Each structure stands twice: as structure tokens, then as C-alpha cells.
Amino acid sequence: MALQVSPHMPVRSPGRRRTIPLRVLPIPHECPLPVRLQALSRSRWFHSLDERQLRALDARMTRCSWGAGETLFRAGEGADALHIIAEGRVRLSQRAADGTERATDILGPSMPLGAVGVGRRTVQRETAEALVDTCALRIEQAVFHQILLEHPTVAVRVVEAVTDRLSQLQNETGGWMTRPVAARLAAVLLRLSVRLGRDRGHRGILLDVPLCRADLAGLTGSTPESVSRVLSRWKEEAIIDSGRRWVALLDVEHLRRTAAEGWDGAVAVGDEPRLRSS
């Protein structure tokens, strides 16, 4: 039984000790059937299938697992298969012009991972790294194409997901970088809260994923220093709570207003709603 790297490391703050409140979940490397079926049933691609169909789909997949910090694949490698994350957290990144790796997305359970093949050699556009111990279901591109032919509703879901992703990218490239850092950061936090948020009542919505300032800077197209300044101000104003590698949203409405300022696009995009209660 493999465990995620424990996030419960003490963090000093004036007058008291604080811990990182992220969950430590046991993730068995064999990725048991109930976990796999739950991931498939909640997937945007496959949620329309019944249990019998999901079990048949699972039988055509293989199980993979990675430890925290391990690379799943790198940009430029051949994309001969797709993955559905069963448990864990995965960071996608691309190499910037200065040679540094910048985070482009954070994925969680039930979300698809990898480039979708279109009948010719497909390569990965991003590098994927496990933020915590992660298990996933691997499906070969040829098998995936056959599933699309067998299940037209799945094909429609895949087309919708790809279209939504392209629309999001067009919105962001069209005016994303001209918006204030605070607006971009609010939009990113809201998106992550939909995917990976854990509702803790009066303690806010915890983003249940270890995030450093560099990750948030990459997701917002900003710098770690700019992100830290905004987070510090929001923390003083009780809009968020935060610490070493964690953020909790306390005033979601304020973040929504901030994200929507001067923006006509969607500000909180989540492929798989994952909000949970403590």
C-alpha cells in the first residue's frame, strides 16, 4: 500500500504552529475495481454508460501508478494511449521560452489525461507529473477509437470536451494576459475549487492539492512574486486562507466578482465537479 507524501508538515507562524490541511489518502498501486469504476462513472466522457458497460470498458484498460514527483510522460513523446485518473493529482506543464517549466493545468480524479489521437501519429503537447501518489487507467488510442464507434454518446462527450477546451484557450489567449493578476488568479482558484475543492464549512473550500506559488504563477501567466502579493492581501482581507502549498477559499463571491471584472468569458471552468465535504 503506497501513501501520498504526507502534507501534514508543521509550518511556523507567529505565536502558533500551523499544519497543511491537505488529506493523506492511501492509494493502493493495484488501483482496485471500486475506485476504477467510480472514476469512470464520474468522468465527463463515460458517465452516461451503465455499470455493465463501465465494467466492460474497465476490462479494456490497464492500470498504471506513479509516486509523487514522478513523470508520467513528457511533451514531444508519442501519445499512443490516453489515461483516466482514478486517484491522485497531476500537474501539466510546458517549457517556456526561457527554458523553465510552467504549469498549464492541474488534473484530478475522473479527468482524462493525454492527447486525443486523430488517426495519425499524435504527440504529447505537455509534460505530466504526479503531485501526489497517483493511479490511472490507460487505454490505447486504437481501443479508444473503437469505443467511440461503439458508443456514440461517448463520442459526443469527447467532442464537447475538446470543443470546450479550445474555447477556453481562445478566451484566455484573446484577453487573458491583459487582465489584472488578481482577476486571473481568482479565475484559476475558482476553476480548481470546482475540480478539487473540499467544502470545510466555515473554514472555506480547501483546494485539496499541494500547490506552490510557482504553480499558481504558471496557471495565471504571472510571477510567483505577483501571486504571493495578491494572496497575502486576500489573506489579510479574509478572502482566502493559505499556507505552505495550500489555499482555502473563504469568500467565493468576492473571487467571482474579481474574476468577472471586465471579462465576458467563463471564469470557473471545471471538467469534473469534485467538491466534497470534510
CSV table of C-alpha atoms in Angstrom, one decimal:
chain,number,residue,atom,x,y,z
A,1,MET,CA,0.0,0.0,0.0
A,2,ALA,CA,1.5,3.3,-1.1
A,3,LEU,CA,0.8,6.5,0.6
A,4,GLN,CA,0.8,10.0,-0.7
A,5,VAL,CA,3.7,12.1,0.6
A,6,SER,CA,2.3,13.4,3.8
A,7,PRO,CA,1.4,17.1,3.6
A,8,HIS,CA,1.0,17.4,7.3
A,9,MET,CA,4.3,19.1,7.8
A,10,PRO,CA,4.4,21.8,10.6
A,11,VAL,CA,4.6,25.4,9.3
A,12,ARG,CA,5.7,28.0,11.8
A,13,SER,CA,3.8,31.3,12.1
A,14,PRO,CA,4.0,34.0,14.7
A,15,GLY,CA,2.6,32.7,18.0
A,16,ARG,CA,1.3,29.3,16.9
A,17,ARG,CA,2.1,26.3,14.8
A,18,ARG,CA,0.0,25.5,11.7
A,19,THR,CA,-0.2,22.4,9.6
A,20,ILE,CA,-1.0,21.9,6.0
A,21,PRO,CA,-4.7,20.7,6.0
A,22,LEU,CA,-4.5,18.5,2.8
A,23,ARG,CA,-5.7,15.0,3.2
A,24,VAL,CA,-3.4,12.0,3.3
A,25,LEU,CA,-5.2,9.3,1.4
A,26,PRO,CA,-3.9,5.7,0.9
A,27,ILE,CA,-3.7,5.0,-2.8
A,28,PRO,CA,-3.0,1.3,-3.4
A,29,HIS,CA,-0.9,0.7,-6.5
A,30,GLU,CA,-3.3,-2.0,-7.7
A,31,CYS,CA,-6.0,0.6,-8.1
A,32,PRO,CA,-9.0,-1.6,-7.0
A,33,LEU,CA,-12.1,-2.1,-9.1
A,34,PRO,CA,-14.4,0.1,-7.0
A,35,VAL,CA,-12.0,3.1,-7.3
A,36,ARG,CA,-11.7,2.5,-11.1
A,37,LEU,CA,-15.5,2.2,-11.6
A,38,GLN,CA,-16.1,5.4,-9.6
A,39,ALA,CA,-13.6,7.3,-11.6
A,40,LEU,CA,-15.2,6.1,-14.9
A,41,SER,CA,-18.7,6.8,-13.7
A,42,ARG,CA,-17.8,10.4,-12.8
A,43,SER,CA,-15.9,11.1,-15.9
A,44,ARG,CA,-17.3,13.6,-18.3
A,45,TRP,CA,-16.6,11.1,-21.2
A,46,PHE,CA,-18.1,8.0,-19.7
A,47,HIS,CA,-20.8,9.0,-17.1
A,48,SER,CA,-23.6,8.1,-19.5
A,49,LEU,CA,-22.6,4.4,-19.5
A,50,ASP,CA,-24.3,1.9,-17.1
A,51,GLU,CA,-22.4,-0.3,-14.7
A,52,ARG,CA,-22.2,-3.3,-17.1
A,53,GLN,CA,-20.8,-1.0,-19.8
A,54,LEU,CA,-18.3,0.5,-17.4
A,55,ARG,CA,-17.1,-2.9,-16.3
A,56,ALA,CA,-16.6,-3.8,-19.9
A,57,LEU,CA,-14.7,-0.6,-20.5
A,58,ASP,CA,-12.5,-1.2,-17.5
A,59,ALA,CA,-11.6,-4.6,-18.8
A,60,ARG,CA,-10.1,-3.0,-21.9
A,61,MET,CA,-7.9,-0.7,-19.9
A,62,THR,CA,-4.7,-1.3,-18.0
A,63,ARG,CA,-3.7,0.1,-14.6
A,64,CYS,CA,-0.8,2.4,-14.0
A,65,SER,CA,0.6,4.1,-10.9
A,66,TRP,CA,3.3,6.7,-10.2
A,67,GLY,CA,4.8,8.1,-7.0
A,68,ALA,CA,4.7,11.8,-6.1
A,69,GLY,CA,7.2,13.6,-8.2
A,70,GLU,CA,7.4,11.0,-11.0
A,71,THR,CA,6.9,12.0,-14.6
A,72,LEU,CA,4.0,10.3,-16.4
A,73,PHE,CA,5.1,11.5,-19.9
A,74,ARG,CA,6.9,14.4,-21.5
A,75,ALA,CA,6.0,16.9,-24.1
A,76,GLY,CA,7.0,15.6,-27.6
A,77,GLU,CA,6.7,11.9,-26.7
A,78,GLY,CA,4.3,9.8,-28.8
A,79,ALA,CA,0.8,9.7,-27.4
A,80,ASP,CA,-0.1,6.1,-28.0
A,81,ALA,CA,-2.6,6.0,-25.2
A,82,LEU,CA,-4.9,8.0,-23.0
A,83,HIS,CA,-5.4,7.9,-19.3
A,84,ILE,CA,-8.3,8.5,-16.9
A,85,ILE,CA,-7.1,9.5,-13.5
A,86,ALA,CA,-8.5,7.2,-10.8
A,87,GLU,CA,-6.9,8.8,-7.7
A,88,GLY,CA,-4.3,11.5,-7.3
A,89,ARG,CA,-3.3,14.8,-8.7
A,90,VAL,CA,-1.4,15.6,-11.9
A,91,ARG,CA,0.3,18.8,-13.0
A,92,LEU,CA,0.6,19.6,-16.7
A,93,SER,CA,3.4,21.9,-17.8
A,94,GLN,CA,5.1,23.3,-20.9
A,95,ARG,CA,8.6,24.6,-21.4
A,96,ALA,CA,8.6,28.4,-21.6
A,97,ALA,CA,10.9,30.5,-23.9
A,98,ASP,CA,13.4,30.9,-21.0
A,99,GLY,CA,13.7,27.2,-20.6
A,100,THR,CA,11.6,26.9,-17.4
A,101,GLU,CA,8.7,24.6,-16.9
A,102,ARG,CA,5.4,26.5,-16.3
A,103,ALA,CA,2.3,24.8,-15.0
A,104,THR,CA,-0.6,24.8,-17.5
A,105,ASP,CA,-3.2,22.8,-15.7
A,106,ILE,CA,-3.9,20.7,-12.6
A,107,LEU,CA,-6.0,17.5,-13.1
A,108,GLY,CA,-7.7,15.2,-10.5
A,109,PRO,CA,-9.8,12.1,-10.3
A,110,SER,CA,-12.1,11.2,-13.3
A,111,MET,CA,-10.3,13.6,-15.6
A,112,PRO,CA,-8.8,12.5,-18.9
A,113,LEU,CA,-5.0,12.8,-19.4
A,114,GLY,CA,-3.1,12.9,-22.6
A,115,ALA,CA,-3.6,14.0,-26.2
A,116,VAL,CA,-6.5,12.5,-28.1
A,117,GLY,CA,-5.3,10.8,-31.4
A,118,VAL,CA,-6.9,11.7,-34.7
A,119,GLY,CA,-5.8,8.9,-36.9
A,120,ARG,CA,-2.1,9.9,-37.4
A,121,ARG,CA,0.9,10.0,-35.1
A,122,THR,CA,0.0,12.1,-32.1
A,123,VAL,CA,2.5,13.6,-29.6
A,124,GLN,CA,2.0,14.9,-26.1
A,125,ARG,CA,1.8,18.6,-26.0
A,126,GLU,CA,2.5,18.9,-22.3
A,127,THR,CA,4.6,17.2,-19.6
A,128,ALA,CA,2.6,15.4,-16.9
A,129,GLU,CA,4.0,15.0,-13.3
A,130,ALA,CA,2.3,13.3,-10.3
A,131,LEU,CA,1.9,15.8,-7.5
A,132,VAL,CA,1.0,13.0,-5.1
A,133,ASP,CA,0.8,9.2,-5.5
A,134,THR,CA,-1.4,8.7,-8.5
A,135,CYS,CA,-3.1,5.8,-10.2
A,136,ALA,CA,-4.8,5.9,-13.6
A,137,LEU,CA,-6.5,3.7,-16.2
A,138,ARG,CA,-4.6,3.5,-19.5
A,139,ILE,CA,-6.4,3.0,-22.8
A,140,GLU,CA,-4.7,2.5,-26.1
A,141,GLN,CA,-5.6,5.0,-28.8
A,142,ALA,CA,-6.8,2.3,-31.2
A,143,VAL,CA,-9.0,0.8,-28.5
A,144,PHE,CA,-10.3,4.3,-27.6
A,145,HIS,CA,-11.3,4.9,-31.3
A,146,GLN,CA,-13.2,1.6,-31.3
A,147,ILE,CA,-15.1,2.6,-28.1
A,148,LEU,CA,-16.1,5.8,-29.8
A,149,LEU,CA,-17.6,3.8,-32.6
A,150,GLU,CA,-19.4,1.5,-30.2
A,151,HIS,CA,-20.8,4.3,-28.0
A,152,PRO,CA,-21.9,7.4,-29.9
A,153,THR,CA,-22.8,9.2,-26.7
A,154,VAL,CA,-19.2,8.9,-25.6
A,155,ALA,CA,-18.0,10.3,-28.9
A,156,VAL,CA,-20.3,13.3,-28.4
A,157,ARG,CA,-19.0,13.9,-24.9
A,158,VAL,CA,-15.4,13.8,-26.2
A,159,VAL,CA,-16.1,16.3,-28.9
A,160,GLU,CA,-17.9,18.5,-26.4
A,161,ALA,CA,-14.9,18.4,-24.1
A,162,VAL,CA,-12.4,19.1,-26.8
A,163,THR,CA,-14.5,22.0,-28.1
A,164,ASP,CA,-14.9,23.5,-24.6
A,165,ARG,CA,-11.1,23.2,-24.0
A,166,LEU,CA,-10.4,25.0,-27.3
A,167,SER,CA,-13.0,27.7,-26.5
A,168,GLN,CA,-11.3,28.2,-23.1
A,169,LEU,CA,-7.9,28.5,-24.7
A,170,GLN,CA,-9.2,31.0,-27.2
A,171,ASN,CA,-10.8,33.1,-24.5
A,172,GLU,CA,-7.6,33.1,-22.4
A,173,THR,CA,-5.3,33.9,-25.3
A,174,GLY,CA,-7.7,36.6,-26.6
A,175,GLY,CA,-7.5,38.8,-23.5
A,176,TRP,CA,-6.2,36.7,-20.6
A,177,MET,CA,-2.8,38.4,-20.3
A,178,THR,CA,-4.2,41.9,-20.4
A,179,ARG,CA,-6.3,41.3,-17.3
A,180,PRO,CA,-5.0,42.1,-13.8
A,181,VAL,CA,-3.2,39.4,-12.0
A,182,ALA,CA,-5.9,39.3,-9.3
A,183,ALA,CA,-8.6,38.6,-11.9
A,184,ARG,CA,-6.5,35.8,-13.4
A,185,LEU,CA,-5.7,34.3,-10.1
A,186,ALA,CA,-9.3,34.4,-8.9
A,187,ALA,CA,-10.4,32.6,-12.1
A,188,VAL,CA,-7.8,29.9,-11.6
A,189,LEU,CA,-8.7,29.4,-7.9
A,190,LEU,CA,-12.4,29.1,-8.8
A,191,ARG,CA,-11.6,26.5,-11.5
A,192,LEU,CA,-9.5,24.4,-9.2
A,193,SER,CA,-12.2,24.7,-6.5
A,194,VAL,CA,-14.7,23.1,-8.9
A,195,ARG,CA,-12.4,20.3,-9.7
A,196,LEU,CA,-10.6,19.6,-6.5
A,197,GLY,CA,-12.4,21.6,-3.8
A,198,ARG,CA,-13.3,20.2,-0.4
A,199,ASP,CA,-16.0,22.1,1.5
A,200,ARG,CA,-15.0,22.6,5.1
A,201,GLY,CA,-18.0,24.7,6.1
A,202,HIS,CA,-17.0,28.0,7.8
A,203,ARG,CA,-13.3,27.2,7.1
A,204,GLY,CA,-13.9,27.6,3.4
A,205,ILE,CA,-13.3,25.4,0.4
A,206,LEU,CA,-9.9,23.8,0.5
A,207,LEU,CA,-8.1,23.2,-2.7
A,208,ASP,CA,-7.2,19.6,-2.0
A,209,VAL,CA,-3.9,19.6,-3.9
A,210,PRO,CA,-0.4,20.7,-3.0
A,211,LEU,CA,0.3,23.9,-4.8
A,212,CYS,CA,3.3,26.1,-4.7
A,213,ARG,CA,3.4,29.8,-5.8
A,214,ALA,CA,5.3,28.8,-9.0
A,215,ASP,CA,2.4,26.5,-9.9
A,216,LEU,CA,-0.2,29.3,-9.5
A,217,ALA,CA,2.1,31.7,-11.4
A,218,GLY,CA,2.3,29.3,-14.3
A,219,LEU,CA,-1.5,28.8,-14.3
A,220,THR,CA,-2.1,32.6,-14.3
A,221,GLY,CA,0.7,33.6,-16.6
A,222,SER,CA,2.3,35.7,-13.9
A,223,THR,CA,5.2,35.5,-11.5
A,224,PRO,CA,5.5,33.9,-8.1
A,225,GLU,CA,6.1,37.3,-6.5
A,226,SER,CA,3.0,38.8,-8.0
A,227,VAL,CA,0.9,35.8,-7.0
A,228,SER,CA,2.3,36.0,-3.4
A,229,ARG,CA,1.4,39.7,-3.1
A,230,VAL,CA,-2.2,39.1,-4.2
A,231,LEU,CA,-2.6,36.1,-1.9
A,232,SER,CA,-1.1,38.0,1.0
A,233,ARG,CA,-3.6,40.8,0.5
A,234,TRP,CA,-6.5,38.4,0.2
A,235,LYS,CA,-5.5,36.6,3.3
A,236,GLU,CA,-5.4,39.9,5.3
A,237,GLU,CA,-8.9,40.6,4.0
A,238,ALA,CA,-10.2,37.1,4.9
A,239,ILE,CA,-10.9,36.3,1.3
A,240,ILE,CA,-8.7,33.2,1.4
A,241,ASP,CA,-6.7,31.3,3.9
A,242,SER,CA,-3.3,29.9,2.9
A,243,GLY,CA,-0.1,28.4,4.0
A,244,ARG,CA,2.8,26.4,2.6
A,245,ARG,CA,1.5,24.7,-0.5
A,246,TRP,CA,-2.2,25.1,0.3
A,247,VAL,CA,-5.1,27.5,-0.3
A,248,ALA,CA,-8.6,27.7,1.0
A,249,LEU,CA,-11.3,29.9,-0.4
A,250,LEU,CA,-13.3,31.8,2.3
A,251,ASP,CA,-15.2,34.4,0.2
A,252,VAL,CA,-16.1,32.7,-3.1
A,253,GLU,CA,-18.5,35.6,-4.1
A,254,HIS,CA,-15.7,38.1,-3.9
A,255,LEU,CA,-13.4,35.9,-6.0
A,256,ARG,CA,-16.2,35.5,-8.6
A,257,ARG,CA,-16.7,39.3,-8.8
A,258,THR,CA,-12.9,39.7,-9.1
A,259,ALA,CA,-12.6,37.1,-11.8
A,260,ALA,CA,-15.5,38.6,-13.8
A,261,GLU,CA,-14.3,42.2,-13.9
A,262,GLY,CA,-14.0,43.3,-17.5
A,263,TRP,CA,-14.4,39.7,-18.8
A,264,ASP,CA,-17.0,38.1,-20.9
A,265,GLY,CA,-15.6,34.5,-20.9
A,266,ALA,CA,-16.2,31.7,-18.5
A,267,VAL,CA,-14.2,32.2,-15.3
A,268,ALA,CA,-14.8,28.9,-13.4
A,269,VAL,CA,-14.3,26.0,-15.8
A,270,GLY,CA,-14.3,22.5,-14.3
A,271,ASP,CA,-14.5,19.4,-16.3
A,272,GLU,CA,-15.4,17.2,-13.3
A,273,PRO,CA,-17.1,18.8,-10.3
A,274,ARG,CA,-15.3,17.3,-7.3
A,275,LEU,CA,-16.5,19.5,-4.4
A,276,ARG,CA,-16.7,17.3,-1.2
A,277,SER,CA,-17.5,17.9,2.4
A,278,SER,CA,-15.0,17.2,5.2
